[in-house]
Coordinates of C-alpha atoms and ligand atoms in Angstrom, one line a residue:
M1 CA 149.9 122.8 113.9
G2 CA 151.7 121.2 111.0
R3 CA 150.2 119.8 107.8
R4 CA 148.3 116.6 108.7
I5 CA 149.6 113.5 106.9
L6 CA 147.3 110.5 106.7
I7 CA 148.9 107.1 107.5
L8 CA 147.6 104.1 105.7
D9 CA 149.0 100.9 107.3
T10 CA 149.3 98.0 104.9
T11 CA 151.0 95.5 107.4
L12 CA 148.0 93.2 107.1
R13 CA 148.1 93.3 103.2
D14 CA 151.5 94.1 101.7
G15 CA 153.3 93.2 104.9
E16 CA 151.6 89.9 105.2
Q17 CA 152.6 89.0 101.6
A18 CA 156.3 88.8 102.7
P19 CA 157.7 85.3 103.1
G20 CA 157.6 84.3 106.8
C21 CA 155.1 87.1 107.7
S22 CA 151.8 85.3 107.2
M23 CA 149.3 85.7 110.0
N24 CA 146.2 83.6 110.8
F25 CA 142.7 84.9 111.4
H26 CA 143.1 85.6 115.1
E27 CA 146.6 87.1 114.7
K28 CA 145.2 89.5 112.1
L29 CA 142.4 90.6 114.4
E30 CA 144.9 91.0 117.3
M31 CA 147.2 93.1 115.0
A32 CA 144.3 95.2 113.7
G33 CA 143.3 96.1 117.3
Q34 CA 146.8 97.2 118.0
L35 CA 147.0 99.3 114.8
E36 CA 143.8 101.0 115.9
R37 CA 145.3 101.8 119.3
L38 CA 148.4 103.1 117.5
G39 CA 146.1 105.6 115.7
V40 CA 146.7 104.8 112.0
D41 CA 144.1 106.6 109.8
I42 CA 143.5 103.6 107.5
I43 CA 144.1 99.9 108.0
E44 CA 144.5 98.0 104.8
A45 CA 143.2 94.7 106.0
G46 CA 144.0 92.4 103.1
F47 CA 143.2 91.2 99.6
P48 CA 139.8 89.4 100.0
V49 CA 139.7 87.7 96.6
A50 CA 143.0 86.0 97.2
S51 CA 141.4 83.2 99.2
P52 CA 138.4 82.4 101.4
D53 CA 140.6 82.8 104.5
D54 CA 141.7 86.3 103.3
F55 CA 138.1 87.2 102.7
R56 CA 137.0 86.1 106.2
A57 CA 139.9 87.9 107.9
V58 CA 139.2 91.2 106.1
E59 CA 135.5 90.9 106.9
A60 CA 136.2 90.3 110.6
V61 CA 138.7 93.2 110.8
A62 CA 136.1 95.5 109.0
R63 CA 133.5 94.5 111.6
Q64 CA 135.9 94.8 114.6
V65 CA 137.6 98.2 113.9
K66 CA 135.7 101.3 114.9
D67 CA 138.2 104.1 115.2
C68 CA 139.8 104.1 111.8
Q69 CA 139.0 103.4 108.2
V70 CA 139.3 99.8 106.8
A71 CA 140.5 99.4 103.3
A72 CA 140.7 96.3 101.1
L73 CA 142.7 95.9 97.9
C74 CA 141.3 94.6 94.6
R75 CA 142.2 94.4 90.9
C76 CA 140.3 96.4 88.4
V77 CA 138.0 93.5 87.5
A78 CA 134.3 93.9 88.1
R79 CA 133.7 90.7 90.0
D80 CA 136.7 91.4 92.2
V81 CA 135.4 94.9 93.0
E82 CA 132.0 93.5 93.9
R83 CA 133.4 90.7 96.0
T84 CA 135.8 92.9 97.8
W85 CA 133.0 95.3 98.7
Q86 CA 131.2 92.3 100.3
A87 CA 134.2 91.9 102.7
I88 CA 134.3 95.5 103.9
R89 CA 130.8 96.8 103.6
D90 CA 130.1 96.4 107.4
A91 CA 133.1 98.6 108.4
A92 CA 132.4 101.9 110.2
A93 CA 134.3 103.7 107.4
P94 CA 135.1 101.3 104.5
R95 CA 137.5 102.1 101.6
L96 CA 137.8 100.2 98.3
H97 CA 141.3 100.3 97.0
L98 CA 141.6 99.5 93.3
V99 CA 144.9 98.8 91.6
L100 CA 145.9 98.8 87.9
A101 CA 149.4 99.0 86.4
T102 CA 150.3 102.0 84.2
S103 CA 154.0 101.3 83.3
P104 CA 154.8 100.1 79.7
V105 CA 156.3 96.8 81.0
H106 CA 153.3 95.9 83.2
M107 CA 150.7 96.9 80.6
Q108 CA 152.4 94.9 77.8
Y109 CA 153.6 91.7 79.6
K110 CA 151.3 91.4 82.6
L111 CA 148.0 93.0 81.7
R112 CA 148.3 92.5 77.9
M113 CA 146.4 95.8 77.5
T114 CA 146.9 98.9 75.5
P115 CA 147.3 102.2 77.3
Q116 CA 143.8 103.2 76.0
Q117 CA 142.3 100.0 77.5
V118 CA 144.0 100.7 80.8
L119 CA 142.6 104.2 80.9
D120 CA 139.1 103.0 80.0
C121 CA 139.2 100.1 82.5
A122 CA 140.4 102.4 85.3
V123 CA 137.5 104.8 84.8
E124 CA 134.9 102.1 84.5
M125 CA 136.1 100.2 87.6
V126 CA 136.4 103.4 89.7
R127 CA 132.8 104.3 88.7
L128 CA 131.7 100.8 89.7
A129 CA 133.5 101.0 93.0
R130 CA 132.2 104.5 93.7
G131 CA 128.7 103.2 93.2
L132 CA 129.2 100.7 96.0
C133 CA 131.6 102.5 98.5
P134 CA 131.7 106.2 99.4
D135 CA 135.5 106.2 99.6
V136 CA 137.6 104.9 96.7
E137 CA 141.4 104.9 96.3
F138 CA 143.0 104.3 93.0
S139 CA 146.6 103.0 92.7
A140 CA 148.6 103.3 89.5
E141 CA 150.9 100.3 90.0
D142 CA 154.5 100.8 89.0
A143 CA 153.8 104.6 88.8
S144 CA 157.4 105.5 89.1
R145 CA 158.3 103.6 85.9
S146 CA 155.3 104.9 84.0
D147 CA 155.3 107.6 81.3
P148 CA 154.5 110.7 83.5
A149 CA 152.1 112.2 80.9
F150 CA 150.1 108.9 80.7
L151 CA 150.2 108.5 84.4
A152 CA 148.8 111.9 84.9
Q153 CA 146.0 111.2 82.4
V154 CA 145.0 108.0 84.1
C155 CA 145.1 109.5 87.6
A156 CA 143.1 112.6 86.5
A157 CA 140.5 110.3 84.9
A158 CA 140.3 108.1 88.0
A159 CA 139.8 111.1 90.2
Q160 CA 137.2 112.5 87.8
A161 CA 135.4 109.1 88.0
G162 CA 135.2 109.3 91.8
A163 CA 138.5 108.2 93.4
S164 CA 139.2 110.5 96.4
T165 CA 142.7 109.2 96.9
I166 CA 145.3 108.7 94.1
N167 CA 148.2 106.5 95.1
L168 CA 151.5 106.4 93.2
P169 CA 153.3 103.2 94.1
D170 CA 157.1 102.8 93.6
T171 CA 156.2 99.1 93.2
V172 CA 159.7 97.9 92.6
G173 CA 161.6 100.3 94.8
Y174 CA 163.3 101.9 91.8
S175 CA 162.8 105.6 92.4
T176 CA 165.1 108.1 94.2
P177 CA 163.9 110.9 96.6
Q178 CA 164.5 113.7 94.1
E179 CA 162.8 111.9 91.2
L180 CA 159.8 110.8 93.2
G181 CA 159.5 114.2 94.8
A182 CA 159.4 115.8 91.4
L183 CA 156.7 113.3 90.2
V184 CA 154.5 114.0 93.2
A185 CA 154.9 117.7 92.7
Q186 CA 153.9 117.4 89.1
L187 CA 150.8 115.2 89.8
R188 CA 149.8 117.5 92.8
Q189 CA 149.5 120.4 90.3
K190 CA 147.4 118.3 87.9
L191 CA 144.9 116.9 90.3
P192 CA 142.0 118.8 92.1
E193 CA 143.0 120.0 95.5
Q194 CA 140.5 117.9 97.4
V195 CA 142.0 114.7 95.9
V196 CA 144.5 113.2 98.4
L197 CA 147.8 112.2 96.7
S198 CA 149.4 109.2 98.3
V199 CA 152.7 107.3 97.9
H200 CA 153.5 103.6 98.5
N201 CA 157.3 102.9 98.5
H202 CA 159.2 99.6 98.4
N203 CA 162.6 99.3 99.8
D204 CA 164.6 97.4 97.1
L205 CA 167.4 100.0 97.1
G206 CA 167.0 101.0 100.7
M207 CA 165.3 104.3 99.8
A208 CA 161.6 103.7 100.8
V209 CA 161.6 105.9 103.8
A210 CA 163.7 108.7 102.1
N211 CA 161.3 108.5 99.1
T212 CA 158.3 108.7 101.4
L213 CA 159.7 111.8 103.2
A214 CA 160.6 113.5 99.9
S215 CA 157.1 112.8 98.6
I216 CA 155.6 114.4 101.7
Q217 CA 157.7 117.5 101.2
A218 CA 156.5 117.6 97.6
G219 CA 152.8 117.5 98.6
A220 CA 151.7 113.9 99.3
G221 CA 148.9 113.9 101.9
Q222 CA 148.9 110.2 102.6
V223 CA 151.7 107.7 103.0
E224 CA 151.4 103.9 102.9
C225 CA 153.7 102.0 105.2
T226 CA 154.1 98.9 107.3
I227 CA 155.2 98.1 110.9
N228 CA 158.9 97.1 111.0
G229 CA 158.9 97.8 107.2
I230 CA 157.7 94.3 106.3
G231 CA 156.4 93.7 102.8
E232 CA 157.1 92.2 99.4
R233 CA 160.8 91.5 98.8
A234 CA 162.8 94.1 100.7
G235 CA 159.7 95.5 102.3
N236 CA 157.8 98.8 102.4
A237 CA 158.6 102.1 104.0
S238 CA 158.6 101.5 107.8
L239 CA 155.8 103.3 109.6
E240 CA 157.8 103.9 112.8
E241 CA 160.7 105.4 110.8
V242 CA 158.5 107.7 108.8
V243 CA 156.5 108.8 111.8
M244 CA 159.5 109.4 114.1
A245 CA 161.3 111.3 111.3
L246 CA 158.3 113.6 111.0
H247 CA 158.0 113.9 114.8
T248 CA 161.7 114.4 115.6
R249 CA 162.3 116.8 112.7
K250 CA 159.0 118.7 112.9
D251 CA 161.1 121.8 112.7
Y252 CA 162.2 120.7 109.2
F253 CA 159.1 118.9 107.7
G254 CA 156.4 120.9 109.4
C255 CA 154.0 118.0 109.3
E256 CA 152.2 115.8 111.8
T257 CA 150.4 112.5 112.0
G258 CA 147.7 111.0 114.2
I259 CA 150.0 108.3 115.5
R260 CA 150.2 107.8 119.2
I261 CA 153.9 107.3 119.3
R262 CA 153.9 105.7 122.7
Q263 CA 152.3 102.7 121.1
I264 CA 155.1 102.2 118.5
Y265 CA 157.4 99.9 120.4
R266 CA 154.5 97.7 121.5
T267 CA 153.1 97.4 118.0
S268 CA 156.5 96.5 116.6
K269 CA 157.0 93.8 119.2
L270 CA 153.5 92.4 118.8
L271 CA 154.1 92.0 115.0
S272 CA 157.5 90.4 115.6
T273 CA 155.9 88.0 118.1
I274 CA 153.0 87.1 115.8
T275 CA 155.1 86.5 112.7
G276 CA 158.2 85.2 114.4
A277 CA 160.2 87.7 112.2
E278 CA 162.9 89.1 114.4
I279 CA 163.6 92.8 114.4
P280 CA 167.3 93.4 113.4
S281 CA 169.1 94.9 116.4
N282 CA 170.3 97.9 114.3
K283 CA 166.8 98.7 112.9
P284 CA 166.1 102.4 113.4
V285 CA 163.7 103.3 116.2
V286 CA 162.7 99.8 117.3
G287 CA 165.9 97.7 117.0
G288 CA 167.5 96.4 120.2
N289 CA 170.4 98.7 119.8
A290 CA 168.5 101.8 118.8
F291 CA 169.0 103.3 122.2
A292 CA 172.1 101.4 123.4
H293 CA 175.3 103.3 124.0
E294 CA 178.3 101.1 123.9
S295 CA 181.3 103.3 123.5
G296 CA 182.7 104.9 126.7
I297 CA 182.7 108.4 125.1
H298 CA 179.0 108.0 124.2
Q299 CA 178.0 106.6 127.6
H300 CA 179.8 109.4 129.3
G301 CA 178.1 112.0 127.1
V302 CA 174.6 110.5 127.6
L303 CA 175.1 110.3 131.4
A304 CA 176.1 114.0 131.5
E305 CA 173.3 115.1 129.1
R306 CA 171.1 112.7 127.1
S307 CA 170.7 114.9 124.1
T308 CA 174.5 114.6 123.4
Y309 CA 173.8 111.3 121.6
E310 CA 170.1 110.7 121.8
I311 CA 167.7 112.5 119.3
M312 CA 164.7 110.5 120.5
R313 CA 163.8 109.3 124.0
P314 CA 163.0 105.6 124.4
E315 CA 160.0 106.5 126.6
E316 CA 158.5 108.5 123.7
I317 CA 157.9 105.3 121.7
G318 CA 156.8 103.3 124.7
I319 CA 160.1 101.7 125.9
Y320 CA 159.8 102.0 129.6
R321 CA 162.4 100.5 131.9
S322 CA 161.6 100.3 135.6
K323 CA 164.4 100.2 138.2
M324 CA 162.2 97.7 140.3
I325 CA 162.9 94.1 139.6
L326 CA 160.0 91.6 140.1
G327 CA 160.7 88.2 141.7
K328 CA 159.0 85.2 143.2
H329 CA 157.8 87.1 146.2
S330 CA 156.0 89.7 144.0
G331 CA 152.2 89.3 144.2
K332 CA 149.5 89.8 141.6
H333 CA 149.0 93.4 142.6
A334 CA 152.7 94.3 141.9
F335 CA 152.6 92.3 138.6
Q336 CA 149.4 94.1 137.5
E337 CA 150.9 97.5 138.4
R338 CA 154.0 96.7 136.4
I339 CA 151.9 95.6 133.4
E340 CA 150.0 98.9 133.6
E341 CA 153.2 100.9 133.9
L342 CA 154.5 99.2 130.8
G343 CA 151.2 100.4 129.1
Y344 CA 149.4 97.1 128.8
R345 CA 145.9 96.2 130.0
L346 CA 145.1 92.6 130.9
E347 CA 141.9 91.6 132.5
G348 CA 140.1 88.4 133.7
E349 CA 141.3 85.2 132.2
D350 CA 144.2 86.9 130.3
L351 CA 145.5 88.4 133.6
E352 CA 145.2 85.1 135.4
E353 CA 147.0 83.3 132.6
A354 CA 149.8 85.9 132.5
F355 CA 150.2 85.9 136.3
S356 CA 150.3 82.1 136.4
R357 CA 153.0 82.1 133.7
F358 CA 154.8 84.8 135.7
K359 CA 154.8 82.7 138.9
D360 CA 156.1 79.7 136.9
L361 CA 158.9 81.8 135.6
A362 CA 159.7 83.4 139.0
D363 CA 160.3 79.8 140.3
R364 CA 163.1 79.4 137.9
K365 CA 164.5 83.0 137.4
K366 CA 165.6 85.1 140.2
E367 CA 165.0 88.5 138.7
I368 CA 162.3 89.2 136.2
T369 CA 162.9 92.2 134.1
D370 CA 160.5 94.4 132.1
R371 CA 161.6 92.6 129.0
D372 CA 160.6 89.2 130.5
V373 CA 157.3 90.7 131.6
E374 CA 156.7 92.0 128.1
A375 CA 157.5 88.7 126.5
L376 CA 155.1 87.0 128.9
I377 CA 152.3 89.4 128.1
R378 CA 152.9 89.1 124.4
S379 CA 152.8 85.3 124.5
T380 CA 149.6 85.5 126.6
A381 CA 148.0 87.9 124.2
V382 CA 148.6 85.6 121.3
A383 CA 148.1 82.3 123.0
D384 CA 145.0 80.3 122.0
L385 CA 143.5 79.7 125.4
R386 CA 141.4 76.8 124.1
E387 CA 144.3 74.5 123.7
A388 CA 143.5 71.0 122.5
Y389 CA 146.8 69.7 124.1
K390 CA 148.8 71.0 127.1
L391 CA 152.3 70.0 127.9
E392 CA 152.4 67.8 131.1
S393 CA 156.1 66.8 131.1
F394 CA 159.0 65.7 128.9
V395 CA 162.4 63.9 129.3
V396 CA 165.0 64.2 126.5
N397 CA 168.2 62.2 126.3
S398 CA 170.9 63.2 123.8
G399 CA 174.6 63.3 123.3
T400 CA 177.4 62.6 120.8
V401 CA 177.4 58.8 121.2
I402 CA 173.7 58.1 121.4
S403 CA 170.8 59.1 119.2
A404 CA 168.4 61.5 120.8
T405 CA 165.3 60.1 122.4
A406 CA 162.4 62.0 123.9
V407 CA 159.4 61.0 126.1
V408 CA 156.6 63.6 125.9
K409 CA 153.5 63.6 128.0
L410 CA 150.5 65.7 126.9
V411 CA 147.1 66.3 128.5
R412 CA 144.2 66.3 125.9
E413 CA 141.3 68.7 126.5
D414 CA 139.1 65.8 127.6
G415 CA 141.6 65.2 130.4
Q416 CA 143.2 62.1 129.0
V417 CA 147.0 61.9 129.5
L418 CA 148.9 60.7 126.4
E419 CA 152.5 59.7 126.3
Q420 CA 154.9 58.8 123.4
V421 CA 158.5 58.0 123.0
S422 CA 160.5 58.9 119.9
R423 CA 163.9 59.2 118.4
G424 CA 165.2 62.0 116.3
E425 CA 168.2 63.7 114.6
G426 CA 168.6 65.8 117.8
P427 CA 166.8 66.5 121.0
I428 CA 164.3 69.0 119.4
D429 CA 163.6 66.7 116.5
A430 CA 163.0 63.7 118.9
A431 CA 160.6 65.8 121.1
F432 CA 158.7 67.1 118.0
N433 CA 158.4 63.5 116.7
A434 CA 157.0 62.4 120.0
I435 CA 154.3 65.1 119.8
D436 CA 153.5 64.1 116.2
R437 CA 152.9 60.6 117.4
I438 CA 150.4 61.8 120.0
V439 CA 148.5 64.3 117.9
K440 CA 148.6 62.5 114.5
M441 CA 148.2 65.7 112.5
D442 CA 149.4 65.9 108.9
S443 CA 151.8 68.8 109.6
H444 CA 155.3 69.7 108.5
L445 CA 157.8 71.7 110.4
E446 CA 159.2 74.5 108.0
N447 CA 161.4 76.4 110.3
W448 CA 162.4 76.7 114.0
S449 CA 164.3 79.5 115.6
M450 CA 165.3 80.6 119.1
Q451 CA 166.0 84.0 120.6
A452 CA 167.0 85.1 124.1
V453 CA 164.6 87.7 125.6
T454 CA 167.1 88.9 128.2
E455 CA 170.8 88.4 128.9
G456 CA 172.4 86.2 131.6
E457 CA 172.6 82.5 132.4
D458 CA 168.9 82.2 133.4
A459 CA 167.8 84.2 130.3
L460 CA 164.2 83.6 129.1
G461 CA 164.2 82.1 125.6
E462 CA 161.5 82.6 123.0
A463 CA 161.2 79.8 120.4
V464 CA 159.3 80.1 117.2
S465 CA 158.1 77.0 115.2
K466 CA 156.6 77.5 111.8
I467 CA 154.6 74.6 110.4
T468 CA 152.4 73.9 107.4
C469 CA 149.2 72.0 107.9
N470 CA 146.5 71.4 105.3
G471 CA 147.8 74.3 103.2
H472 CA 147.9 76.8 106.2
R473 CA 151.2 78.3 107.4
I474 CA 151.1 78.6 111.1
T475 CA 153.5 80.1 113.6
G476 CA 153.8 78.9 117.2
R477 CA 155.7 80.5 120.0
G478 CA 157.0 79.2 123.3
L479 CA 158.7 80.8 126.3
S480 CA 160.9 79.2 128.9
T481 CA 164.2 79.6 130.6
D482 CA 164.9 76.1 129.2
I483 CA 165.4 76.1 125.5
L484 CA 164.0 72.6 125.0
E485 CA 160.9 73.4 126.9
A486 CA 160.5 76.7 124.9
S487 CA 160.9 74.7 121.7
I488 CA 158.4 72.1 122.7
R489 CA 155.9 74.7 123.8
S490 CA 156.3 76.6 120.5
Y491 CA 155.7 73.4 118.4
L492 CA 152.6 72.6 120.6
N493 CA 151.3 76.1 120.2
A494 CA 151.5 75.8 116.4
I495 CA 149.8 72.4 116.6
N496 CA 147.0 73.8 118.8
K497 CA 146.5 76.6 116.3
A498 CA 146.3 74.1 113.4
I499 CA 143.7 72.1 115.3
A500 CA 141.7 75.3 115.9
I501 CA 141.8 76.2 112.2
E502 CA 140.8 72.6 111.2
R503 CA 137.8 72.8 113.5
R504 CA 136.8 76.2 112.2
D505 CA 137.1 74.9 108.6
S506 CA 135.0 71.9 109.2
L507 CA 132.3 74.1 110.9
E508 CA 132.3 76.3 107.9
T509 CA 132.0 73.3 105.6
Q510 CA 129.0 72.0 107.7
R511 CA 127.5 75.5 107.6
L512 CA 127.8 75.7 103.8
R513 CA 126.3 72.2 103.4
A514 CA 123.4 73.2 105.6
L515 CA 122.8 76.2 103.3
R516 CA 122.6 74.0 100.2
P517 CA 119.0 73.6 98.8
Ligands
LIG1 O1 153.5 97.8 95.5 C1 152.5 98.1 94.9 O2 152.4 98.6 93.8 C2 151.3 97.8 95.7 C3 150.0 98.3 95.2 C4 149.0 97.2 95.2 C5 149.5 99.5 96.0 O3 151.3 97.1 96.7
LIG2 ZN1 153.3 97.2 97.6

């Protein structure tokens, strides 16, 4: 048994702060469920005082998750600490995570506080938090650019006041492995043994994972990371890279985690589907090329003996490729079996929905690969089944000598069929304009992208449309072998989500009105 390293996943907090990675309420719950299956020790669910939406999402995650701790971040401000506690107090194992900067530049220009004020504030707020929550983490923001003696003084005082985890963030990704390792070793000596020392590394100079591993070697007992390395600016240390480095080089690090590594690929894909942020093909562990062998010499070596060029096996992280291809004659039983082989579990309405999408796809695509099946399952898992509008049909005309026109027919949930014609800058713009004319929502398309799920002429395409609507940023996804249809479905998916949010907001307003004296 190696030394057990705790994994705090901050995908739903630091990760979600990254541009293009925002998630709505349902998406956060979906992601939290998968992080629980992945086996992280602590889910940092969000920053509840940031907005009522954030509060609601953290509260729902705290109530839903049973198998790991749920943390929420807050500033060292009394009302924030109290409000944040309200969001997580129903969790099976809540954690209040307090942050206060300790570097000269942050104290002087951001906090406008003297070092003594910072020290006093840290102690006072940790005491307050500890009076509310049995588990408190204290983060010394910008720790790597802080004066080491002052940092040690604040961390020791916070631990003395009741923080059981002390986190040293390399907030701006400035540190190097040797430097951070030395800082962790120094702090480890100064803090009581029962206090867990944690690191939180940003990737501005591409060293987040290396810094995290060096910190573990120097005595860190907890590491904070995100799926696919998403996070502020260049992101955070990527969970899958840290975990697979510890797993693959256990001989060297002598450490282990509680992560179920077979869930890694699925978690990474789910996040990418939810946020629409693609995984670069050369991304370690989960990128499309991570297990691809292109050169003849490598292919020959791998065929003769895998370990010539493979240090990890794709199956270990849950990439499973079956030799059996599904097609239009495959029945529900075969489809369900394949889903289970791939490690997913779909039941009831979800299974029916996925199977009906599979049948639609099988009518258009001769061979359905595991990647197609995974894309179908992912889009079913994140689909809002209570769609206000469903696509009935569309016709689009476009070319170099005419302006694009689209006719789109939608079926509203009350059964009414609605049709509109519109022009546009191109076929997609024309189709989206026709949808806008039907649904009459005050929304704005921010971004649209398209990605092939599999190779070949009949490849399945996955379109992502990002819209803003009443201040909410919403991501919609659509799948089809036809890129126009995938695009229309992605836009409609975003619109349906916007309608669901609007309905939820108006219910909340009615509830608050009813509560007024
Ligand atoms: O980067 C950082 O300093 C943080 C803290 C809030 C932990 O995200
Ligand atoms: Zn951070």
